[in-house]
Amino acid sequence: MKTNLFQLSLLFLLCISVLCGCTDNDEPVPATDGSTLTVHATADGFASADGADTRASEDGYTTKFINGDKIGVFAVKNGQVIEDCKNVPLTYNGTNWEGTAYYYTGAEYFAYYPYDESMKDETSVDEIVKVFKPQDDQSTYASYTKSDLMTADVVFPSDKTLNFKFEHKMSLIEISLPVQKYTTGGESPYEYSSPVIGATFSIASDGNGQQSITPYNMGGGVYRCIVPAGVSHTVGGEFQTGGGKTIEYNKPKLSLSAGNYKRLNVCLLYTSDAAD
C-alpha cells in the first residue's frame, strides 16, 4: 500500500510540473493535421525594358518549368518560419510537382527557384533575393537557368492548393553579335553564315568591379546572361571578323528592373578610305 501511495504521489507531482510549465504567453507550436497541399506553378516571362510589343517574339522570352526543375517552399506563421516546412524541395516531373508540403492553418507560403539546399535561414522572399548571386559562368543551359532567380508567394492556400505565380527577380541582357553571310558562286550557289570568332564578354556592375562572364550561346550570334536588377552595368567585349579584324564594343550605364530584358545589337559600320 505504501508503494502504491508513493507512486500516486509521484504521478501527481509530475502532472503539476507539466501544468506549471505552460503559460498563457507560450506560443503553441504550429501543427499540421497531416493534410498535404497540391502545388501548381507558372512563371512570368521577361518583359522588354523598352516597352516594345514583343507579341511576335514572345516565345523567346517566356519561362516554362521543365522536367527536373526544383523549387524550395517555406511556410510562415506569426512571422516565424515553420520548422517542418523550411526550404522543402519539390521537383517537377513534367506534369506535377513531386514532394510533400503540408497544410498549416493560417500559414503563409512562399517559394523560390532554383532550389538551393543552403537556403535554411531566410524568412522571406526579400531575404532570398538579397543573398542570391547569378553565376559567372552561364555557358551551359543548366548554369544559365540556375542564375535566373524567381520567387512567388501565397498568403493563404485555397482548398489546400498552392498556386504559385513566379516572377523574375533578376534582369536579362541579350547581346546580338553580327553574323556575316556569304553566297558561293558556280552553277549551284548556296548561302552560308560565318559567326564571329573568339567572342569575349565582360560586365562591370556598381560596386562589383569588372567581371568576366561566359553567357549562354543561343545560336545565330545571340548570347544571353542573367544579371542583378536595379544596379548599373557596363557591358563590353570583343570579337574577330572572318577577315581577322578585332572589333570592340561597349555599352555603359545599363540599368534594368527585375523581370526586364534588354537586347543589345552590335553592328559593324563600314567606312570608305577613298579620298573625296
mmCIF file of C-alpha atoms in Angstrom:
data_model
loop_
_atom_site.group_PDB
_atom_site.id
_atom_site.type_symbol
_atom_site.label_atom_id
_atom_site.label_comp_id
_atom_site.label_asym_id
_atom_site.label_seq_id
_atom_site.Cartn_x
_atom_site.Cartn_y
_atom_site.Cartn_z
ATOM 1 C CA MET A 1 0.000 0.000 0.000
ATOM 2 C CA LYS A 2 2.811 2.437 0.826
ATOM 3 C CA THR A 3 4.387 1.752 -2.532
ATOM 4 C CA ASN A 4 1.146 2.460 -4.367
ATOM 5 C CA LEU A 5 0.665 5.725 -2.434
ATOM 6 C CA PHE A 6 4.199 6.781 -3.322
ATOM 7 C CA GLN A 7 3.616 6.082 -7.000
ATOM 8 C CA LEU A 8 0.363 8.033 -6.990
ATOM 9 C CA SER A 9 2.027 10.963 -5.219
ATOM 10 C CA LEU A 10 4.883 10.974 -7.706
ATOM 11 C CA LEU A 11 2.450 10.909 -10.619
ATOM 12 C CA PHE A 12 0.518 13.804 -9.074
ATOM 13 C CA LEU A 13 3.710 15.867 -8.727
ATOM 14 C CA LEU A 14 4.698 15.200 -12.329
ATOM 15 C CA CYS A 15 1.292 16.376 -13.534
ATOM 16 C CA ILE A 16 1.692 19.603 -11.528
ATOM 17 C CA SER A 17 5.135 20.154 -13.057
ATOM 18 C CA VAL A 18 3.804 19.747 -16.591
ATOM 19 C CA LEU A 19 0.928 22.142 -15.950
ATOM 20 C CA CYS A 20 3.210 24.748 -14.400
ATOM 21 C CA GLY A 21 5.493 24.573 -17.417
ATOM 22 C CA CYS A 22 2.790 26.029 -19.703
ATOM 23 C CA THR A 23 1.797 29.674 -19.511
ATOM 24 C CA ASP A 24 -0.612 31.835 -21.384
ATOM 25 C CA ASN A 25 2.353 33.581 -23.035
ATOM 26 C CA ASP A 26 3.720 30.441 -24.672
ATOM 27 C CA GLU A 27 3.114 30.276 -28.436
ATOM 28 C CA PRO A 28 1.692 26.918 -29.493
ATOM 29 C CA VAL A 29 3.894 25.001 -31.888
ATOM 30 C CA PRO A 30 2.254 25.117 -35.337
ATOM 31 C CA ALA A 31 0.975 21.677 -36.199
ATOM 32 C CA THR A 32 -0.445 20.155 -39.328
ATOM 33 C CA ASP A 33 -3.424 17.854 -39.440
ATOM 34 C CA GLY A 34 -1.485 15.736 -41.910
ATOM 35 C CA SER A 35 -3.144 17.224 -44.984
ATOM 36 C CA THR A 36 -0.846 17.744 -47.936
ATOM 37 C CA LEU A 37 -1.004 20.629 -50.377
ATOM 38 C CA THR A 38 -1.422 20.381 -54.114
ATOM 39 C CA VAL A 39 1.075 22.670 -55.828
ATOM 40 C CA HIS A 40 0.713 24.412 -59.191
ATOM 41 C CA ALA A 41 3.347 26.782 -60.561
ATOM 42 C CA THR A 42 3.574 29.137 -63.529
ATOM 43 C CA ALA A 43 6.153 31.768 -64.381
ATOM 44 C CA ASP A 44 6.036 35.200 -65.956
ATOM 45 C CA GLY A 45 8.336 35.848 -68.906
ATOM 46 C CA PHE A 46 10.885 38.632 -69.228
ATOM 47 C CA ALA A 47 9.418 41.928 -70.442
ATOM 48 C CA SER A 48 11.161 44.370 -72.746
ATOM 49 C CA ALA A 49 12.829 47.251 -70.910
ATOM 50 C CA ASP A 50 11.923 49.444 -73.889
ATOM 51 C CA GLY A 51 8.224 48.713 -73.534
ATOM 52 C CA ALA A 52 8.181 47.259 -77.027
ATOM 53 C CA ASP A 53 5.414 44.979 -78.191
ATOM 54 C CA THR A 54 7.028 41.539 -78.106
ATOM 55 C CA ARG A 55 3.934 39.604 -79.122
ATOM 56 C CA ALA A 56 5.556 38.348 -82.341
ATOM 57 C CA SER A 57 8.612 37.026 -80.493
ATOM 58 C CA GLU A 58 7.261 36.439 -77.014
ATOM 59 C CA ASP A 59 8.031 32.722 -77.166
ATOM 60 C CA GLY A 60 11.697 33.655 -76.919
ATOM 61 C CA TYR A 61 11.247 35.342 -73.540
ATOM 62 C CA THR A 62 8.638 33.213 -71.815
ATOM 63 C CA THR A 63 9.637 30.953 -68.953
ATOM 64 C CA LYS A 64 8.344 27.424 -68.550
ATOM 65 C CA PHE A 65 9.253 24.817 -65.980
ATOM 66 C CA ILE A 66 10.660 21.628 -67.430
ATOM 67 C CA ASN A 67 11.134 18.096 -66.159
ATOM 68 C CA GLY A 68 13.636 18.046 -63.294
ATOM 69 C CA ASP A 69 13.229 21.681 -62.203
ATOM 70 C CA LYS A 70 13.215 22.066 -58.432
ATOM 71 C CA ILE A 71 11.731 24.761 -56.169
ATOM 72 C CA GLY A 72 12.011 25.405 -52.437
ATOM 73 C CA VAL A 73 8.881 26.059 -50.327
ATOM 74 C CA PHE A 74 8.588 27.821 -46.964
ATOM 75 C CA ALA A 75 5.615 28.222 -44.597
ATOM 76 C CA VAL A 76 5.436 31.213 -42.238
ATOM 77 C CA LYS A 77 3.124 31.781 -39.282
ATOM 78 C CA ASN A 78 3.215 34.672 -36.784
ATOM 79 C CA GLY A 79 6.324 35.970 -38.533
ATOM 80 C CA GLN A 80 8.254 32.752 -37.965
ATOM 81 C CA VAL A 81 9.185 30.048 -40.449
ATOM 82 C CA ILE A 82 7.606 26.736 -39.504
ATOM 83 C CA GLU A 83 10.463 24.364 -38.833
ATOM 84 C CA ASP A 84 8.840 21.415 -40.601
ATOM 85 C CA CYS A 85 8.214 23.488 -43.728
ATOM 86 C CA LYS A 86 11.557 25.178 -44.209
ATOM 87 C CA ASN A 87 13.020 25.009 -47.719
ATOM 88 C CA VAL A 88 11.020 21.920 -48.660
ATOM 89 C CA PRO A 89 12.161 20.729 -52.121
ATOM 90 C CA LEU A 90 9.561 19.982 -54.791
ATOM 91 C CA THR A 91 10.607 18.566 -58.167
ATOM 92 C CA TYR A 92 8.672 18.948 -61.414
ATOM 93 C CA ASN A 93 8.155 15.694 -63.309
ATOM 94 C CA GLY A 94 6.775 17.334 -66.425
ATOM 95 C CA THR A 95 3.191 17.260 -65.136
ATOM 96 C CA ASN A 96 3.127 17.564 -61.336
ATOM 97 C CA TRP A 97 5.359 18.695 -58.505
ATOM 98 C CA GLU A 98 6.732 15.752 -56.537
ATOM 99 C CA GLY A 99 7.435 16.128 -52.829
ATOM 100 C CA THR A 100 5.376 16.839 -49.711
ATOM 101 C CA ALA A 101 4.276 20.255 -48.467
ATOM 102 C CA TYR A 102 1.896 20.120 -45.507
ATOM 103 C CA TYR A 103 -1.062 22.361 -44.814
ATOM 104 C CA TYR A 104 -0.823 24.595 -41.719
ATOM 105 C CA THR A 105 -3.865 26.575 -40.624
ATOM 106 C CA GLY A 106 -3.318 30.308 -41.006
ATOM 107 C CA ALA A 107 0.141 29.938 -42.547
ATOM 108 C CA GLU A 108 1.529 31.919 -45.466
ATOM 109 C CA TYR A 109 3.734 30.261 -48.044
ATOM 110 C CA PHE A 110 6.497 31.447 -50.341
ATOM 111 C CA ALA A 111 8.715 29.650 -52.828
ATOM 112 C CA TYR A 112 11.756 30.272 -54.980
ATOM 113 C CA TYR A 113 13.618 28.805 -57.950
ATOM 114 C CA PRO A 114 16.253 27.426 -58.451
ATOM 115 C CA TYR A 115 16.391 25.265 -55.334
ATOM 116 C CA ASP A 116 19.426 25.680 -53.073
ATOM 117 C CA GLU A 117 19.733 23.394 -50.056
ATOM 118 C CA SER A 118 21.742 26.068 -48.193
ATOM 119 C CA MET A 119 18.691 28.368 -48.038
ATOM 120 C CA LYS A 120 17.806 27.500 -44.445
ATOM 121 C CA ASP A 121 17.746 30.775 -42.503
ATOM 122 C CA GLU A 122 15.846 33.003 -44.928
ATOM 123 C CA THR A 123 12.399 34.032 -43.717
ATOM 124 C CA SER A 124 11.077 35.987 -46.711
ATOM 125 C CA VAL A 125 11.360 36.498 -50.449
ATOM 126 C CA ASP A 126 13.361 39.700 -49.856
ATOM 127 C CA GLU A 127 15.976 37.824 -47.851
ATOM 128 C CA ILE A 128 16.375 35.229 -50.603
ATOM 129 C CA VAL A 129 16.840 37.962 -53.222
ATOM 130 C CA LYS A 130 19.414 39.657 -51.006
ATOM 131 C CA VAL A 131 21.704 36.624 -50.698
ATOM 132 C CA PHE A 132 21.265 35.269 -54.244
ATOM 133 C CA LYS A 133 24.037 35.792 -56.817
ATOM 134 C CA PRO A 134 23.957 34.824 -60.515
ATOM 135 C CA GLN A 135 26.674 32.516 -61.828
ATOM 136 C CA ASP A 136 29.745 33.975 -63.528
ATOM 137 C CA ASP A 137 29.838 31.082 -65.971
ATOM 138 C CA GLN A 138 26.446 30.782 -67.668
ATOM 139 C CA SER A 139 27.722 28.980 -70.744
ATOM 140 C CA THR A 140 25.531 25.907 -70.203
ATOM 141 C CA TYR A 141 21.754 25.882 -70.091
ATOM 142 C CA ALA A 142 21.881 24.475 -66.559
ATOM 143 C CA SER A 143 24.136 27.255 -65.232
ATOM 144 C CA TYR A 144 22.163 29.904 -67.127
ATOM 145 C CA THR A 145 18.841 28.827 -65.624
ATOM 146 C CA LYS A 146 20.473 28.400 -62.210
ATOM 147 C CA SER A 147 21.182 32.140 -62.333
ATOM 148 C CA ASP A 148 17.559 33.024 -63.058
ATOM 149 C CA LEU A 149 16.093 33.600 -59.600
ATOM 150 C CA MET A 150 12.297 33.559 -59.439
ATOM 151 C CA THR A 151 10.039 33.844 -56.399
ATOM 152 C CA ALA A 152 6.341 33.529 -55.581
ATOM 153 C CA ASP A 153 4.105 33.756 -52.525
ATOM 154 C CA VAL A 154 0.632 32.682 -51.471
ATOM 155 C CA VAL A 155 -0.971 34.388 -48.465
ATOM 156 C CA PHE A 156 -3.492 31.652 -47.733
ATOM 157 C CA PRO A 157 -3.863 28.478 -49.777
ATOM 158 C CA SER A 158 -7.288 27.965 -51.306
ATOM 159 C CA ASP A 159 -8.810 24.497 -50.985
ATOM 160 C CA LYS A 160 -5.397 23.280 -49.786
ATOM 161 C CA THR A 161 -3.886 24.196 -53.143
ATOM 162 C CA LEU A 162 -0.842 26.408 -53.635
ATOM 163 C CA ASN A 163 -0.978 28.334 -56.909
ATOM 164 C CA PHE A 164 2.472 29.867 -57.221
ATOM 165 C CA LYS A 165 2.980 32.518 -59.897
ATOM 166 C CA PHE A 166 6.713 33.044 -60.148
ATOM 167 C CA GLU A 167 8.288 36.373 -61.072
ATOM 168 C CA HIS A 168 11.848 37.015 -62.230
ATOM 169 C CA LYS A 169 13.952 38.824 -59.646
ATOM 170 C CA MET A 170 16.986 39.248 -61.908
ATOM 171 C CA SER A 171 17.376 41.002 -65.276
ATOM 172 C CA LEU A 172 18.309 39.619 -68.685
ATOM 173 C CA ILE A 173 20.848 41.098 -71.094
ATOM 174 C CA GLU A 174 20.849 39.759 -74.634
ATOM 175 C CA ILE A 175 23.790 40.518 -76.915
ATOM 176 C CA SER A 176 23.412 40.027 -80.655
ATOM 177 C CA LEU A 177 26.745 39.899 -82.486
ATOM 178 C CA PRO A 178 26.865 40.316 -86.272
ATOM 179 C CA VAL A 179 26.776 37.206 -88.418
ATOM 180 C CA GLN A 180 28.382 37.525 -91.838
ATOM 181 C CA LYS A 181 26.601 35.799 -94.692
ATOM 182 C CA TYR A 182 28.255 34.582 -97.872
ATOM 183 C CA THR A 183 26.976 33.183 -101.142
ATOM 184 C CA THR A 184 29.054 30.778 -103.142
ATOM 185 C CA GLY A 185 29.483 31.075 -106.902
ATOM 186 C CA GLY A 186 29.058 28.440 -109.563
ATOM 187 C CA GLU A 187 26.025 26.847 -111.094
ATOM 188 C CA SER A 188 24.531 25.862 -107.739
ATOM 189 C CA PRO A 189 25.237 28.731 -105.331
ATOM 190 C CA TYR A 190 24.216 28.483 -101.710
ATOM 191 C CA GLU A 191 24.298 30.831 -98.745
ATOM 192 C CA TYR A 192 26.143 30.171 -95.526
ATOM 193 C CA SER A 193 26.889 32.159 -92.392
ATOM 194 C CA SER A 194 30.161 32.834 -90.657
ATOM 195 C CA PRO A 195 29.839 33.532 -86.923
ATOM 196 C CA VAL A 196 32.228 35.828 -85.135
ATOM 197 C CA ILE A 197 35.440 34.331 -83.778
ATOM 198 C CA GLY A 198 36.813 34.442 -80.233
ATOM 199 C CA ALA A 199 33.963 36.442 -78.703
ATOM 200 C CA THR A 200 34.628 37.621 -75.131
ATOM 201 C CA PHE A 201 32.266 39.340 -72.725
ATOM 202 C CA SER A 202 32.557 41.379 -69.542
ATOM 203 C CA ILE A 203 30.193 43.186 -67.208
ATOM 204 C CA ALA A 204 31.102 45.882 -64.708
ATOM 205 C CA SER A 205 28.420 46.340 -62.055
ATOM 206 C CA ASP A 206 28.207 49.112 -59.467
ATOM 207 C CA GLY A 207 30.382 48.189 -56.510
ATOM 208 C CA ASN A 208 31.495 44.852 -58.002
ATOM 209 C CA GLY A 209 34.228 45.871 -60.438
ATOM 210 C CA GLN A 210 34.989 44.174 -63.735
ATOM 211 C CA GLN A 211 33.746 40.614 -64.049
ATOM 212 C CA SER A 212 34.485 38.180 -66.844
ATOM 213 C CA ILE A 213 31.367 36.235 -67.718
ATOM 214 C CA THR A 214 30.555 33.494 -70.154
ATOM 215 C CA PRO A 215 26.994 33.946 -71.411
ATOM 216 C CA TYR A 216 24.754 31.261 -72.814
ATOM 217 C CA ASN A 217 25.077 30.880 -76.581
ATOM 218 C CA MET A 218 21.584 30.836 -78.054
ATOM 219 C CA GLY A 219 22.921 30.326 -81.583
ATOM 220 C CA GLY A 220 22.826 32.685 -84.556
ATOM 221 C CA GLY A 221 25.195 35.124 -82.857
ATOM 222 C CA VAL A 222 22.845 35.693 -79.891
ATOM 223 C CA TYR A 223 24.123 35.420 -76.298
ATOM 224 C CA ARG A 224 22.220 35.810 -73.030
ATOM 225 C CA CYS A 225 23.234 36.414 -69.441
ATOM 226 C CA ILE A 226 21.351 36.972 -66.187
ATOM 227 C CA VAL A 227 22.454 39.974 -64.095
ATOM 228 C CA PRO A 228 21.301 41.571 -60.814
ATOM 229 C CA ALA A 229 18.425 44.026 -61.145
ATOM 230 C CA GLY A 230 18.407 47.654 -60.111
ATOM 231 C CA VAL A 231 22.131 48.367 -60.467
ATOM 232 C CA SER A 232 24.099 49.977 -63.284
ATOM 233 C CA HIS A 233 26.053 47.721 -65.638
ATOM 234 C CA THR A 234 28.639 48.396 -68.324
ATOM 235 C CA VAL A 235 28.586 45.717 -70.985
ATOM 236 C CA GLY A 236 31.559 45.225 -73.269
ATOM 237 C CA GLY A 237 33.613 42.707 -75.183
ATOM 238 C CA GLU A 238 35.393 41.963 -78.394
ATOM 239 C CA PHE A 239 35.366 39.525 -81.294
ATOM 240 C CA GLN A 240 37.093 38.904 -84.594
ATOM 241 C CA THR A 241 35.566 39.050 -88.033
ATOM 242 C CA GLY A 242 36.159 36.454 -90.696
ATOM 243 C CA GLY A 243 38.907 38.672 -92.058
ATOM 244 C CA GLY A 244 40.794 38.563 -88.753
ATOM 245 C CA LYS A 245 39.957 42.107 -87.647
ATOM 246 C CA THR A 246 39.333 42.582 -83.897
ATOM 247 C CA ILE A 247 36.202 44.560 -83.053
ATOM 248 C CA GLU A 248 35.492 46.015 -79.603
ATOM 249 C CA TYR A 249 32.096 47.132 -78.345
ATOM 250 C CA ASN A 250 30.880 48.885 -75.188
ATOM 251 C CA LYS A 251 27.543 49.840 -73.628
ATOM 252 C CA PRO A 252 27.842 51.884 -70.406
ATOM 253 C CA LYS A 253 25.300 52.631 -67.677
ATOM 254 C CA LEU A 254 22.726 49.984 -68.440
ATOM 255 C CA SER A 255 20.263 49.518 -65.581
ATOM 256 C CA LEU A 256 17.283 47.180 -65.676
ATOM 257 C CA SER A 257 14.395 46.480 -63.348
ATOM 258 C CA ALA A 258 13.633 42.984 -62.110
ATOM 259 C CA GLY A 259 11.966 40.914 -64.818
ATOM 260 C CA ASN A 260 13.098 43.174 -67.687
ATOM 261 C CA TYR A 261 15.373 42.334 -70.590
ATOM 262 C CA LYS A 262 17.451 44.468 -72.948
ATOM 263 C CA ARG A 263 18.678 43.389 -76.369
ATOM 264 C CA LEU A 264 21.949 44.944 -77.489
ATOM 265 C CA ASN A 265 22.541 44.756 -81.235
ATOM 266 C CA VAL A 266 26.223 45.060 -82.130
ATOM 267 C CA CYS A 267 26.554 46.331 -85.698
ATOM 268 C CA LEU A 268 29.553 46.611 -87.997
ATOM 269 C CA LEU A 269 29.927 50.017 -89.605
ATOM 270 C CA TYR A 270 31.984 50.051 -92.776
ATOM 271 C CA THR A 271 33.711 53.274 -93.876
ATOM 272 C CA SER A 272 35.486 54.056 -97.110
ATOM 273 C CA ASP A 273 39.166 55.029 -97.085
ATOM 274 C CA ALA A 274 38.918 56.561 -100.534
ATOM 275 C CA ALA A 275 39.703 60.271 -100.858
ATOM 276 C CA ASP A 276 36.977 62.696 -101.854
#
